[in-house]
mmCIF file of C-alpha atoms and ligand atoms in Angstrom:
data_model
loop_
_atom_site.group_PDB
_atom_site.id
_atom_site.type_symbol
_atom_site.label_atom_id
_atom_site.label_comp_id
_atom_site.label_asym_id
_atom_site.label_seq_id
_atom_site.Cartn_x
_atom_site.Cartn_y
_atom_site.Cartn_z
ATOM 1 C CA MET A 947 0.000 0.000 0.000
ATOM 2 C CA TYR A 948 1.356 3.394 -0.997
ATOM 3 C CA LEU A 949 2.059 5.788 1.900
ATOM 4 C CA THR A 950 3.082 9.425 1.519
ATOM 5 C CA ARG A 951 6.187 10.635 3.299
ATOM 6 C CA ASP A 952 4.054 12.140 6.102
ATOM 7 C CA GLU A 953 2.066 8.934 6.509
ATOM 8 C CA GLN A 954 5.271 6.898 6.692
ATOM 9 C CA ALA A 955 6.631 9.293 9.330
ATOM 10 C CA ILE A 956 3.543 8.676 11.464
ATOM 11 C CA LEU A 957 4.020 4.930 11.055
ATOM 12 C CA ASP A 958 7.656 5.358 12.142
ATOM 13 C CA GLY A 959 6.522 6.996 15.378
ATOM 14 C CA GLU A 960 7.615 10.560 14.587
ATOM 15 C CA LYS A 961 4.220 12.000 15.635
ATOM 16 C CA GLY A 962 3.879 10.165 18.946
ATOM 17 C CA ALA A 963 2.868 6.725 20.150
ATOM 18 C CA GLY A 964 -0.903 7.321 19.837
ATOM 19 C CA ALA A 965 -0.710 8.346 16.179
ATOM 20 C CA GLN A 966 1.701 5.492 15.465
ATOM 21 C CA LYS A 967 -0.712 2.951 16.972
ATOM 22 C CA ALA A 968 -3.517 4.437 14.861
ATOM 23 C CA MET A 969 -1.447 4.215 11.669
ATOM 24 C CA GLU A 970 -0.445 0.624 12.421
ATOM 25 C CA LEU A 971 -4.115 -0.340 12.721
ATOM 26 C CA VAL A 972 -5.324 1.514 9.612
ATOM 27 C CA THR A 973 -2.496 0.196 7.426
ATOM 28 C CA ALA A 974 -2.990 -3.349 8.741
ATOM 29 C CA LEU A 975 -6.682 -3.167 7.779
ATOM 30 C CA GLY A 976 -5.728 -1.715 4.402
ATOM 31 C CA LYS A 977 -3.351 -4.590 3.708
ATOM 32 C CA ILE A 978 -5.925 -7.209 4.705
ATOM 33 C CA TYR A 979 -8.578 -5.702 2.412
ATOM 34 C CA GLY A 980 -6.275 -4.810 -0.495
ATOM 35 C CA ALA A 981 -6.310 -0.999 -0.236
ATOM 36 C CA ASP A 982 -3.825 0.730 -2.554
ATOM 37 C CA SER A 983 -3.583 3.917 -0.448
ATOM 38 C CA LEU A 984 -5.200 5.925 2.336
ATOM 39 C CA VAL A 985 -8.025 8.378 1.701
ATOM 40 C CA ASP A 986 -8.795 11.609 3.600
ATOM 41 C CA ILE A 987 -11.963 11.559 5.697
ATOM 42 C CA THR A 988 -14.176 14.457 6.748
ATOM 43 C CA SER A 989 -15.587 12.930 9.943
ATOM 44 C CA ALA A 990 -15.643 9.884 12.189
ATOM 45 C CA HIS A 991 -18.240 8.307 14.443
ATOM 46 C CA LEU A 992 -16.987 5.970 17.138
ATOM 47 C CA SER A 993 -18.596 2.997 18.820
ATOM 48 C CA GLY A 994 -17.268 1.179 21.879
ATOM 49 C CA ALA A 995 -18.366 3.816 24.346
ATOM 50 C CA SER A 996 -20.237 1.749 26.948
ATOM 51 C CA TYR A 997 -18.348 0.243 29.866
ATOM 52 C CA LYS A 998 -20.625 -2.772 29.460
ATOM 53 C CA THR A 999 -19.338 -3.495 25.951
ATOM 54 C CA ILE A 1000 -15.644 -2.536 26.246
ATOM 55 C CA GLY A 1001 -14.931 -3.418 29.902
ATOM 56 C CA GLU A 1002 -11.533 -3.036 31.570
ATOM 57 C CA GLY A 1003 -9.657 -3.955 28.372
ATOM 58 C CA GLY A 1004 -11.271 -1.076 26.472
ATOM 59 C CA LEU A 1005 -10.693 1.331 29.325
ATOM 60 C CA LYS A 1006 -6.999 0.423 29.361
ATOM 61 C CA TYR A 1007 -6.747 0.795 25.546
ATOM 62 C CA LEU A 1008 -8.286 4.278 25.706
ATOM 63 C CA SER A 1009 -6.018 5.284 28.624
ATOM 64 C CA ASP A 1010 -2.965 4.162 26.641
ATOM 65 C CA MET A 1011 -4.109 6.161 23.610
ATOM 66 C CA VAL A 1012 -4.547 9.299 25.727
ATOM 67 C CA GLU A 1013 -1.159 8.780 27.376
ATOM 68 C CA GLY A 1014 0.367 8.370 23.911
ATOM 69 C CA GLY A 1015 -0.910 11.847 23.014
ATOM 70 C CA ALA A 1016 -3.629 10.678 20.614
ATOM 71 C CA MET A 1017 -5.917 13.458 19.418
ATOM 72 C CA VAL A 1018 -8.551 13.328 16.678
ATOM 73 C CA SER A 1019 -7.963 15.468 13.607
ATOM 74 C CA VAL A 1020 -11.500 15.470 12.122
ATOM 75 C CA PRO A 1021 -14.922 16.145 13.741
ATOM 76 C CA SER A 1022 -15.744 12.977 15.661
ATOM 77 C CA THR A 1023 -18.799 11.868 17.598
ATOM 78 C CA LEU A 1024 -19.465 9.031 20.012
ATOM 79 C CA ASN A 1025 -22.065 6.277 20.190
ATOM 80 C CA PRO A 1026 -24.455 5.835 23.160
ATOM 81 C CA VAL A 1027 -22.927 4.969 26.514
ATOM 82 C CA GLY A 1028 -24.164 2.612 29.229
ATOM 83 C CA MET A 1029 -26.211 5.164 31.149
ATOM 84 C CA ASP A 1030 -27.769 8.612 31.186
ATOM 85 C CA ARG A 1031 -25.067 10.738 32.803
ATOM 86 C CA GLY A 1032 -27.530 12.559 35.045
ATOM 87 C CA ARG A 1033 -30.183 9.888 35.616
ATOM 88 C CA TRP A 1034 -28.276 6.635 35.923
ATOM 89 C CA LYS A 1035 -29.893 5.772 39.269
ATOM 90 C CA GLU A 1036 -33.286 5.594 37.526
ATOM 91 C CA MET A 1037 -31.725 2.970 35.241
ATOM 92 C CA HIS A 1038 -30.705 0.769 38.220
ATOM 93 C CA ILE A 1039 -27.020 1.387 37.446
ATOM 94 C CA SER A 1040 -24.479 0.764 40.202
ATOM 95 C CA PRO A 1041 -22.130 3.559 41.358
ATOM 96 C CA GLU A 1042 -19.161 1.365 40.322
ATOM 97 C CA PHE A 1043 -20.457 1.118 36.750
ATOM 98 C CA ALA A 1044 -21.218 4.854 36.688
ATOM 99 C CA GLU A 1045 -17.701 5.738 37.774
ATOM 100 C CA LYS A 1046 -16.105 3.608 35.043
ATOM 101 C CA GLN A 1047 -18.530 4.939 32.439
ATOM 102 C CA LEU A 1048 -17.743 8.558 33.282
ATOM 103 C CA LYS A 1049 -14.032 7.761 33.022
ATOM 104 C CA ILE A 1050 -14.516 6.379 29.493
ATOM 105 C CA ILE A 1051 -16.422 9.475 28.387
ATOM 106 C CA ASP A 1052 -13.701 11.667 29.861
ATOM 107 C CA LEU A 1053 -10.965 9.752 27.987
ATOM 108 C CA TYR A 1054 -12.767 10.165 24.667
ATOM 109 C CA GLY A 1055 -13.215 13.861 25.438
ATOM 110 C CA ARG A 1056 -9.483 14.244 26.093
ATOM 111 C CA MET A 1057 -8.829 12.989 22.568
ATOM 112 C CA GLY A 1058 -11.045 15.782 21.198
ATOM 113 C CA ILE A 1059 -14.143 13.675 20.562
ATOM 114 C CA GLN A 1060 -17.525 15.349 21.067
ATOM 115 C CA LYS A 1061 -19.052 13.971 24.236
ATOM 116 C CA THR A 1062 -22.608 13.877 22.937
ATOM 117 C CA CYS A 1063 -23.283 10.174 22.689
ATOM 118 C CA SER A 1064 -25.833 9.188 20.072
ATOM 119 C CA CYS A 1065 -26.337 6.633 17.317
ATOM 120 C CA THR A 1066 -28.096 9.291 15.201
ATOM 121 C CA PRO A 1067 -25.415 12.011 14.972
ATOM 122 C CA TYR A 1068 -26.466 12.529 11.342
ATOM 123 C CA ILE A 1069 -29.570 14.409 12.476
ATOM 124 C CA GLY A 1070 -27.551 16.998 14.369
ATOM 125 C CA GLU A 1071 -23.938 17.008 15.410
ATOM 126 C CA ASN A 1072 -22.210 15.148 12.573
ATOM 127 C CA VAL A 1073 -23.797 15.408 9.129
ATOM 128 C CA PRO A 1074 -21.701 14.200 6.176
ATOM 129 C CA SER A 1075 -22.382 15.313 2.595
ATOM 130 C CA LEU A 1076 -22.869 13.329 -0.591
ATOM 131 C CA GLY A 1077 -19.545 11.832 -1.709
ATOM 132 C CA ASP A 1078 -17.673 12.496 1.555
ATOM 133 C CA HIS A 1079 -15.325 9.772 2.712
ATOM 134 C CA VAL A 1080 -15.895 9.139 6.421
ATOM 135 C CA ALA A 1081 -15.015 6.458 8.977
ATOM 136 C CA TRP A 1082 -18.071 5.495 10.931
ATOM 137 C CA ALA A 1083 -18.705 2.683 13.333
ATOM 138 C CA GLU A 1084 -22.271 1.942 14.575
ATOM 139 C CA SER A 1085 -23.882 -0.284 12.014
ATOM 140 C CA SER A 1086 -27.199 1.608 11.788
ATOM 141 C CA ALA A 1087 -25.612 5.044 11.452
ATOM 142 C CA LEU A 1088 -23.014 4.056 8.888
ATOM 143 C CA SER A 1089 -25.658 2.369 6.752
ATOM 144 C CA PHE A 1090 -27.817 5.504 6.974
ATOM 145 C CA VAL A 1091 -25.026 7.851 5.874
ATOM 146 C CA ASN A 1092 -23.888 5.479 3.117
ATOM 147 C CA SER A 1093 -27.395 4.994 1.785
ATOM 148 C CA TYR A 1094 -29.585 8.000 2.518
ATOM 149 C CA ILE A 1095 -26.857 10.660 2.306
ATOM 150 C CA GLY A 1096 -24.410 9.021 -0.110
ATOM 151 C CA ALA A 1097 -21.315 9.471 2.073
ATOM 152 C CA ARG A 1098 -18.792 6.620 1.945
ATOM 153 C CA THR A 1099 -17.744 4.466 4.844
ATOM 154 C CA ASN A 1100 -16.935 0.856 5.525
ATOM 155 C CA ARG A 1101 -18.454 -0.979 8.450
ATOM 156 C CA GLU A 1102 -15.776 0.213 10.868
ATOM 157 C CA GLY A 1103 -15.200 -1.247 14.305
ATOM 158 C CA GLY A 1104 -14.645 1.056 17.287
ATOM 159 C CA PRO A 1105 -10.805 0.913 17.270
ATOM 160 C CA GLY A 1106 -10.651 1.293 13.457
ATOM 161 C CA ALA A 1107 -12.893 4.374 13.532
ATOM 162 C CA LEU A 1108 -10.866 5.889 16.385
ATOM 163 C CA ALA A 1109 -7.617 5.266 14.507
ATOM 164 C CA ALA A 1110 -9.058 6.899 11.371
ATOM 165 C CA ALA A 1111 -10.313 9.855 13.442
ATOM 166 C CA ILE A 1112 -6.808 10.408 14.823
ATOM 167 C CA LEU A 1113 -5.190 10.265 11.375
ATOM 168 C CA GLY A 1114 -7.974 12.003 9.439
ATOM 169 C CA LYS A 1115 -7.580 9.135 6.983
ATOM 170 C CA THR A 1116 -8.732 5.610 6.410
ATOM 171 C CA ALA A 1117 -7.718 2.799 4.066
ATOM 172 C CA ASN A 1118 -9.234 3.146 0.602
ATOM 173 C CA TYR A 1119 -11.131 -0.107 0.011
ATOM 174 C CA GLY A 1120 -14.645 -1.573 0.142
ATOM 175 C CA LEU A 1121 -17.480 0.974 0.124
ATOM 176 C CA HIS A 1122 -15.083 3.869 -0.528
ATOM 177 C CA LEU A 1123 -14.833 2.581 -4.115
ATOM 178 C CA ASP A 1124 -17.539 3.053 -6.781
ATOM 179 C CA GLU A 1125 -17.487 -0.556 -7.911
ATOM 180 C CA ASN A 1126 -18.437 -1.865 -4.485
ATOM 181 C CA ARG A 1127 -21.438 0.454 -4.162
ATOM 182 C CA ALA A 1128 -23.418 -1.153 -6.978
ATOM 183 C CA PRO A 1129 -26.615 -3.035 -6.033
ATOM 184 C CA THR A 1130 -26.307 -6.800 -5.803
ATOM 185 C CA VAL A 1131 -29.989 -7.736 -5.540
ATOM 186 C CA VAL A 1132 -33.369 -6.092 -6.276
ATOM 187 C CA ILE A 1133 -35.945 -6.133 -3.469
ATOM 188 C CA ASP A 1134 -39.495 -5.835 -4.822
ATOM 189 C CA VAL A 1135 -41.733 -4.699 -1.946
ATOM 190 C CA ASP A 1136 -45.520 -4.862 -2.023
ATOM 191 C CA GLU A 1137 -48.433 -5.189 0.438
ATOM 192 C CA PHE A 1138 -46.454 -2.689 2.515
ATOM 193 C CA GLY A 1139 -48.013 -0.342 5.092
ATOM 194 C CA GLY A 1140 -45.147 2.149 5.063
ATOM 195 C CA SER A 1141 -45.039 3.032 8.798
ATOM 196 C CA VAL A 1142 -41.734 3.265 10.671
ATOM 197 C CA PHE A 1143 -42.541 -0.087 12.279
ATOM 198 C CA ASP A 1144 -43.212 -1.582 8.835
ATOM 199 C CA HIS A 1145 -39.710 -0.464 7.833
ATOM 200 C CA SER A 1146 -38.360 -2.221 10.914
ATOM 201 C CA MET A 1147 -40.046 -5.466 9.811
ATOM 202 C CA LEU A 1148 -38.906 -4.918 6.227
ATOM 203 C CA GLY A 1149 -35.288 -4.507 7.337
ATOM 204 C CA GLN A 1150 -35.556 -7.643 9.436
ATOM 205 C CA ALA A 1151 -37.038 -9.605 6.531
ATOM 206 C CA VAL A 1152 -34.391 -8.428 4.046
ATOM 207 C CA GLY A 1153 -31.523 -8.929 6.504
ATOM 208 C CA MET A 1154 -32.721 -12.476 7.183
ATOM 209 C CA LYS A 1155 -33.057 -13.244 3.465
ATOM 210 C CA MET A 1156 -29.837 -11.805 2.073
ATOM 211 C CA GLY A 1157 -27.365 -11.500 4.980
ATOM 212 C CA LYS A 1158 -24.874 -9.239 3.227
ATOM 213 C CA GLY A 1159 -24.818 -7.381 -0.088
ATOM 214 C CA VAL A 1160 -26.296 -4.149 -1.435
ATOM 215 C CA PRO A 1161 -30.096 -4.275 -1.810
ATOM 216 C CA TYR A 1162 -31.896 -2.054 -4.307
ATOM 217 C CA PHE A 1163 -35.473 -1.441 -3.137
ATOM 218 C CA ARG A 1164 -38.431 -0.893 -5.397
ATOM 219 C CA GLY A 1165 -41.776 0.054 -3.865
ATOM 220 C CA ILE A 1166 -40.673 2.141 -0.869
ATOM 221 C CA SER A 1167 -40.104 5.851 -0.351
ATOM 222 C CA PRO A 1168 -38.511 6.169 3.086
ATOM 223 C CA THR A 1169 -38.482 9.278 5.291
ATOM 224 C CA VAL A 1170 -35.496 9.977 7.577
ATOM 225 C CA GLU A 1171 -37.185 7.994 10.367
ATOM 226 C CA ASP A 1172 -37.992 5.091 8.026
ATOM 227 C CA ALA A 1173 -34.449 5.041 6.661
ATOM 228 C CA LYS A 1174 -32.868 5.063 10.105
ATOM 229 C CA THR A 1175 -35.035 2.136 11.193
ATOM 230 C CA LEU A 1176 -34.546 0.195 7.972
ATOM 231 C CA SER A 1177 -30.767 0.689 8.125
ATOM 232 C CA ALA A 1178 -30.633 -0.498 11.733
ATOM 233 C CA ALA A 1179 -32.755 -3.578 11.094
ATOM 234 C CA MET A 1180 -30.818 -4.755 8.030
ATOM 235 C CA ALA A 1181 -27.492 -4.188 9.781
ATOM 236 C CA ALA A 1182 -28.593 -6.318 12.729
ATOM 237 C CA ALA A 1183 -30.560 -9.097 10.994
ATOM 238 C CA GLY A 1184 -27.843 -9.282 8.322
ATOM 239 C CA SER A 1185 -24.742 -7.172 7.790
ATOM 240 C CA VAL A 1186 -26.022 -4.733 5.172
ATOM 241 C CA ALA A 1187 -24.031 -1.473 5.210
ATOM 242 C CA LEU A 1188 -25.408 0.168 2.040
ATOM 243 C CA TRP A 1189 -28.779 0.078 0.303
ATOM 244 C CA HIS A 1190 -30.509 2.028 -2.429
ATOM 245 C CA ALA A 1191 -34.190 2.874 -2.939
ATOM 246 C CA GLU A 1192 -35.422 3.673 -6.431
ATOM 247 C CA GLY A 1193 -36.238 7.366 -6.772
ATOM 248 C CA ALA A 1194 -35.415 8.037 -3.101
ATOM 249 C CA THR A 1195 -31.696 7.685 -2.347
ATOM 250 C CA PRO A 1196 -28.929 9.724 -3.984
ATOM 251 C CA GLU A 1197 -27.003 6.954 -5.723
ATOM 252 C CA ALA A 1198 -29.914 4.743 -6.776
ATOM 253 C CA GLY A 1199 -29.749 5.987 -10.378
ATOM 254 C CA ASN A 1200 -25.981 5.501 -10.725
ATOM 255 C CA TYR A 1201 -26.017 1.765 -11.329
ATOM 256 C CA SER A 1202 -27.764 -0.696 -13.621
ATOM 257 C CA ILE A 1203 -29.958 -3.342 -12.041
ATOM 258 C CA ASP A 1204 -30.239 -5.401 -15.243
ATOM 259 C CA GLY A 1205 -29.698 -9.086 -14.661
ATOM 260 C CA LEU A 1206 -29.751 -8.909 -10.862
ATOM 261 C CA GLU A 1207 -31.575 -11.493 -8.770
ATOM 262 C CA HIS A 1208 -34.976 -10.314 -7.468
ATOM 263 C CA ILE A 1209 -36.329 -11.007 -3.979
ATOM 264 C CA HIS A 1210 -40.000 -10.399 -3.286
ATOM 265 C CA ILE A 1211 -41.046 -9.105 0.136
ATOM 266 C CA GLY A 1212 -44.750 -9.064 0.931
ATOM 267 C CA LYS A 1213 -47.106 -9.858 3.786
ATOM 268 C CA LYS A 1214 -45.847 -13.402 4.310
ATOM 269 C CA GLU A 1215 -42.183 -12.369 4.618
ATOM 270 C CA LEU A 1216 -43.037 -9.475 6.956
ATOM 271 C CA GLU A 1217 -45.029 -11.797 9.202
ATOM 272 C CA ALA A 1218 -42.105 -14.224 9.341
ATOM 273 C CA ALA A 1219 -39.827 -11.348 10.403
ATOM 274 C CA TYR A 1220 -42.309 -10.334 13.102
ATOM 275 C CA ASP A 1221 -42.621 -13.883 14.430
ATOM 276 C CA LYS A 1222 -38.865 -14.388 14.522
ATOM 277 C CA LEU A 1223 -38.382 -11.518 16.969
ATOM 278 C CA ASN A 1224 -41.326 -12.231 19.278
ATOM 279 C CA THR A 1225 -40.378 -14.637 22.048
ATOM 280 C CA VAL A 1226 -42.516 -13.432 24.982
ATOM 281 C CA GLU A 1227 -45.861 -11.714 25.663
ATOM 282 C CA ASP A 1228 -45.678 -10.131 29.058
ATOM 283 C CA VAL A 1229 -42.741 -7.760 29.757
ATOM 284 C CA GLN A 1230 -41.065 -5.798 32.554
ATOM 285 C CA LEU A 1231 -39.574 -3.025 30.418
ATOM 286 C CA ILE A 1232 -40.742 -1.261 27.271
ATOM 287 C CA ALA A 1233 -37.750 0.378 25.595
ATOM 288 C CA ILE A 1234 -38.336 2.786 22.716
ATOM 289 C CA GLY A 1235 -35.710 4.661 20.746
ATOM 290 C CA CYS A 1236 -33.473 2.291 18.820
ATOM 291 C CA PRO A 1237 -31.933 4.036 16.934
ATOM 292 C CA HIS A 1238 -32.337 7.183 19.050
ATOM 293 C CA LEU A 1239 -35.613 9.051 18.665
ATOM 294 C CA THR A 1240 -35.710 12.004 16.290
ATOM 295 C CA PRO A 1241 -37.622 15.219 17.159
ATOM 296 C CA LYS A 1242 -40.478 14.022 14.914
ATOM 297 C CA GLU A 1243 -40.692 10.684 16.692
ATOM 298 C CA MET A 1244 -40.639 12.433 20.083
ATOM 299 C CA HIS A 1245 -43.516 14.581 18.920
ATOM 300 C CA ASP A 1246 -45.472 11.630 17.514
ATOM 301 C CA ILE A 1247 -45.088 9.702 20.787
ATOM 302 C CA ALA A 1248 -46.108 12.720 22.870
ATOM 303 C CA SER A 1249 -49.193 13.177 20.666
ATOM 304 C CA LEU A 1250 -50.090 9.516 21.154
ATOM 305 C CA LEU A 1251 -49.735 9.761 24.942
ATOM 306 C CA LYS A 1252 -51.161 13.220 25.591
ATOM 307 C CA GLY A 1253 -54.111 13.142 27.996
ATOM 308 C CA LYS A 1254 -53.522 9.483 28.924
ATOM 309 C CA LYS A 1255 -52.315 8.057 32.221
ATOM 310 C CA LYS A 1256 -49.976 5.187 32.930
ATOM 311 C CA LYS A 1257 -52.092 2.651 34.838
ATOM 312 C CA ASN A 1258 -49.871 -0.431 34.823
ATOM 313 C CA LYS A 1259 -47.100 0.591 37.214
ATOM 314 C CA ASP A 1260 -45.374 -2.804 37.064
ATOM 315 C CA VAL A 1261 -43.954 -2.145 33.616
ATOM 316 C CA GLU A 1262 -41.155 0.415 33.235
ATOM 317 C CA ILE A 1263 -40.884 2.489 30.078
ATOM 318 C CA TRP A 1264 -37.692 4.066 28.771
ATOM 319 C CA PHE A 1265 -37.521 6.487 25.862
ATOM 320 C CA CYS A 1266 -33.996 6.817 24.448
ATOM 321 C CA THR A 1267 -32.687 9.767 22.484
ATOM 322 C CA SER A 1268 -29.716 12.116 22.340
ATOM 323 C CA GLU A 1269 -29.153 14.946 24.800
ATOM 324 C CA LYS A 1270 -29.487 17.325 21.859
ATOM 325 C CA VAL A 1271 -32.939 16.071 20.845
ATOM 326 C CA ARG A 1272 -34.142 15.840 24.456
ATOM 327 C CA SER A 1273 -33.208 19.458 25.058
ATOM 328 C CA GLU A 1274 -34.949 20.550 21.846
ATOM 329 C CA CYS A 1275 -38.314 18.979 22.734
ATOM 330 C CA PRO A 1276 -39.234 20.130 26.287
ATOM 331 C CA GLU A 1277 -42.998 19.970 25.762
ATOM 332 C CA ASP A 1278 -42.878 16.443 24.340
ATOM 333 C CA VAL A 1279 -40.537 15.341 27.124
ATOM 334 C CA LYS A 1280 -43.020 16.587 29.731
ATOM 335 C CA VAL A 1281 -45.806 14.416 28.282
ATOM 336 C CA MET A 1282 -43.577 11.368 27.841
ATOM 337 C CA GLU A 1283 -42.171 11.583 31.382
ATOM 338 C CA GLU A 1284 -45.662 10.796 32.735
ATOM 339 C CA PHE A 1285 -44.997 7.308 31.364
ATOM 340 C CA GLY A 1286 -41.262 6.888 31.904
ATOM 341 C CA PRO A 1287 -37.885 8.618 31.772
ATOM 342 C CA VAL A 1288 -36.646 10.189 28.554
ATOM 343 C CA LEU A 1289 -33.045 9.027 28.765
ATOM 344 C CA ALA A 1290 -30.254 10.773 26.905
ATOM 345 C CA ASP A 1291 -27.130 9.356 25.256
ATOM 346 C CA THR A 1292 -27.765 5.744 26.235
ATOM 347 C CA CYS A 1293 -29.912 2.819 25.116
ATOM 348 C CA MET A 1294 -31.511 -0.448 26.178
ATOM 349 C CA VAL A 1295 -28.822 -2.551 24.500
ATOM 350 C CA VAL A 1296 -25.610 -0.908 25.715
ATOM 351 C CA ALA A 1297 -26.953 -0.317 29.256
ATOM 352 C CA PRO A 1298 -26.544 -3.261 31.663
ATOM 353 C CA ILE A 1299 -30.305 -3.955 31.814
ATOM 354 C CA GLU A 1300 -29.800 -7.695 32.351
ATOM 355 C CA GLY A 1301 -29.105 -7.017 36.036
ATOM 356 C CA THR A 1302 -32.709 -5.832 36.460
ATOM 357 C CA PHE A 1303 -34.909 -7.128 33.635
ATOM 358 C CA GLN A 1304 -35.415 -10.427 31.817
ATOM 359 C CA ARG A 1305 -38.290 -9.525 29.450
ATOM 360 C CA THR A 1306 -38.235 -6.391 27.307
ATOM 361 C CA ALA A 1307 -40.491 -4.976 24.606
ATOM 362 C CA THR A 1308 -39.263 -2.884 21.704
ATOM 363 C CA ASN A 1309 -40.513 -1.512 18.399
ATOM 364 C CA SER A 1310 -37.039 -1.882 16.903
ATOM 365 C CA ALA A 1311 -35.870 -4.905 14.944
ATOM 366 C CA LYS A 1312 -32.267 -4.003 15.753
ATOM 367 C CA ALA A 1313 -32.968 -4.058 19.486
ATOM 368 C CA GLY A 1314 -35.057 -7.192 18.921
ATOM 369 C CA ASN A 1315 -31.972 -8.935 17.539
ATOM 370 C CA TYR A 1316 -29.512 -7.725 20.166
ATOM 371 C CA LEU A 1317 -31.574 -7.848 23.361
ATOM 372 C CA PRO A 1318 -31.466 -11.679 23.518
ATOM 373 C CA THR A 1319 -27.759 -11.966 22.696
ATOM 374 C CA LEU A 1320 -26.253 -8.933 24.435
ATOM 375 C CA CYS A 1321 -28.732 -8.507 27.306
ATOM 376 C CA SER A 1322 -30.154 -12.024 27.890
ATOM 377 C CA GLN A 1323 -33.720 -10.783 27.304
ATOM 378 C CA LYS A 1324 -36.812 -12.434 25.969
ATOM 379 C CA VAL A 1325 -38.405 -9.967 23.570
ATOM 380 C CA ARG A 1326 -41.766 -8.622 22.585
ATOM 381 C CA PHE A 1327 -41.621 -6.815 19.231
ATOM 382 C CA ALA A 1328 -44.555 -4.541 18.305
ATOM 383 C CA ASP A 1329 -45.349 -0.991 17.195
ATOM 384 C CA ILE A 1330 -45.410 1.845 19.739
ATOM 385 C CA ALA A 1331 -49.209 2.170 19.921
ATOM 386 C CA THR A 1332 -49.559 -1.549 20.710
ATOM 387 C CA LEU A 1333 -46.851 -1.370 23.355
ATOM 388 C CA MET A 1334 -48.281 1.726 25.017
ATOM 389 C CA ALA A 1335 -51.724 0.109 25.242
ATOM 390 C CA VAL A 1336 -50.113 -2.350 27.700
ATOM 391 C CA VAL A 1337 -49.686 0.371 30.285
ATOM 392 C CA GLU A 1338 -52.569 2.793 29.637
HETATM 393 FE FE1 F3S B 1097 -28.584 2.932 18.887
HETATM 394 FE FE2 F3S B 1097 -28.482 1.306 20.903
HETATM 395 FE FE3 F3S B 1097 -30.060 0.780 18.897
HETATM 396 S S1 F3S B 1097 -26.777 2.273 19.962
HETATM 397 S S2 F3S B 1097 -29.059 1.670 17.129
HETATM 398 S S3 F3S B 1097 -30.233 2.536 20.293
HETATM 399 S S4 F3S B 1097 -28.810 -0.694 19.963
#
């Protein structure tokens, strides 16, 4: 792989141990995947922010990077952490966990990373443009920016995205290249309701059917909320990192779909996706906001709940969003808080909920996939109105 003189100097340790470690990682990835050079990036989004997911090993890695003088060189944001920084007691979090979590956030901050912690930075703090090369971790967010915005990122892991953020560069392979952004299969969608929850089921169905690849949808016209949910579901049920929708996404017209395999998704496939995620009826926690709620979703939920009372006190409800969105929607928050806390910068999957709950409901196919494996939960999967009827 070709390196410029400056890049080689970083690899030789001339810019400090942190930058050297970053260059070692990025060039190693480039060699594995056949990159011919590095490419400049305009932003990074990092995962691996919860103490639950990275543990002591991750904490030590971050401490070493800070001690080595690592500092990001492009705007960089952070994924949700294991708790709401101000309301962790309401989440049944122990003081020991809280202390470690705050340390992790502090370490990221010392490397120049924005300490807002959300999986939807593209609706506020970190918005790439069409054609930008970026290095994003968080499977739902990177699929959204690849697909709905037309920025270019591979499915980065946390350390890879951090290394790229430090260098302002990543290895030029995979979805950074035109040829790998072409559709690989056509998804013909019919008998489709079109709600956000329908997009969650659609993503689950497509992820289950195709695993990986680049789907080209016909028959959908997703909004931002639909696209965020669809991206999350396909990334979790499969490993889709880029999709196109005819007439709706920026690169859909760039490639021919002649001769591609077609997959049909209708009522039967959506029902199979729904059934796959439902493993329990009665729940202890209803967790909404995977990926994090947008201002529109906050408003829609508040409208649904306005004037109603929570009668079933045995079931907890959490609404998850970013600090930015929570602070922008005070009226909606007030209505929602009658039912449960609006938690910022955390979520039901990266929080250690398994210490308190065993049965959780969600409207998100991504959460529906991860709650059993990462949080030992049985899951109820349904739309928000159905879930809220449980407690009214
Ligand atoms: Fe975001 Fe957590 Fe879901 S990070 S995409 S809310 S699993």
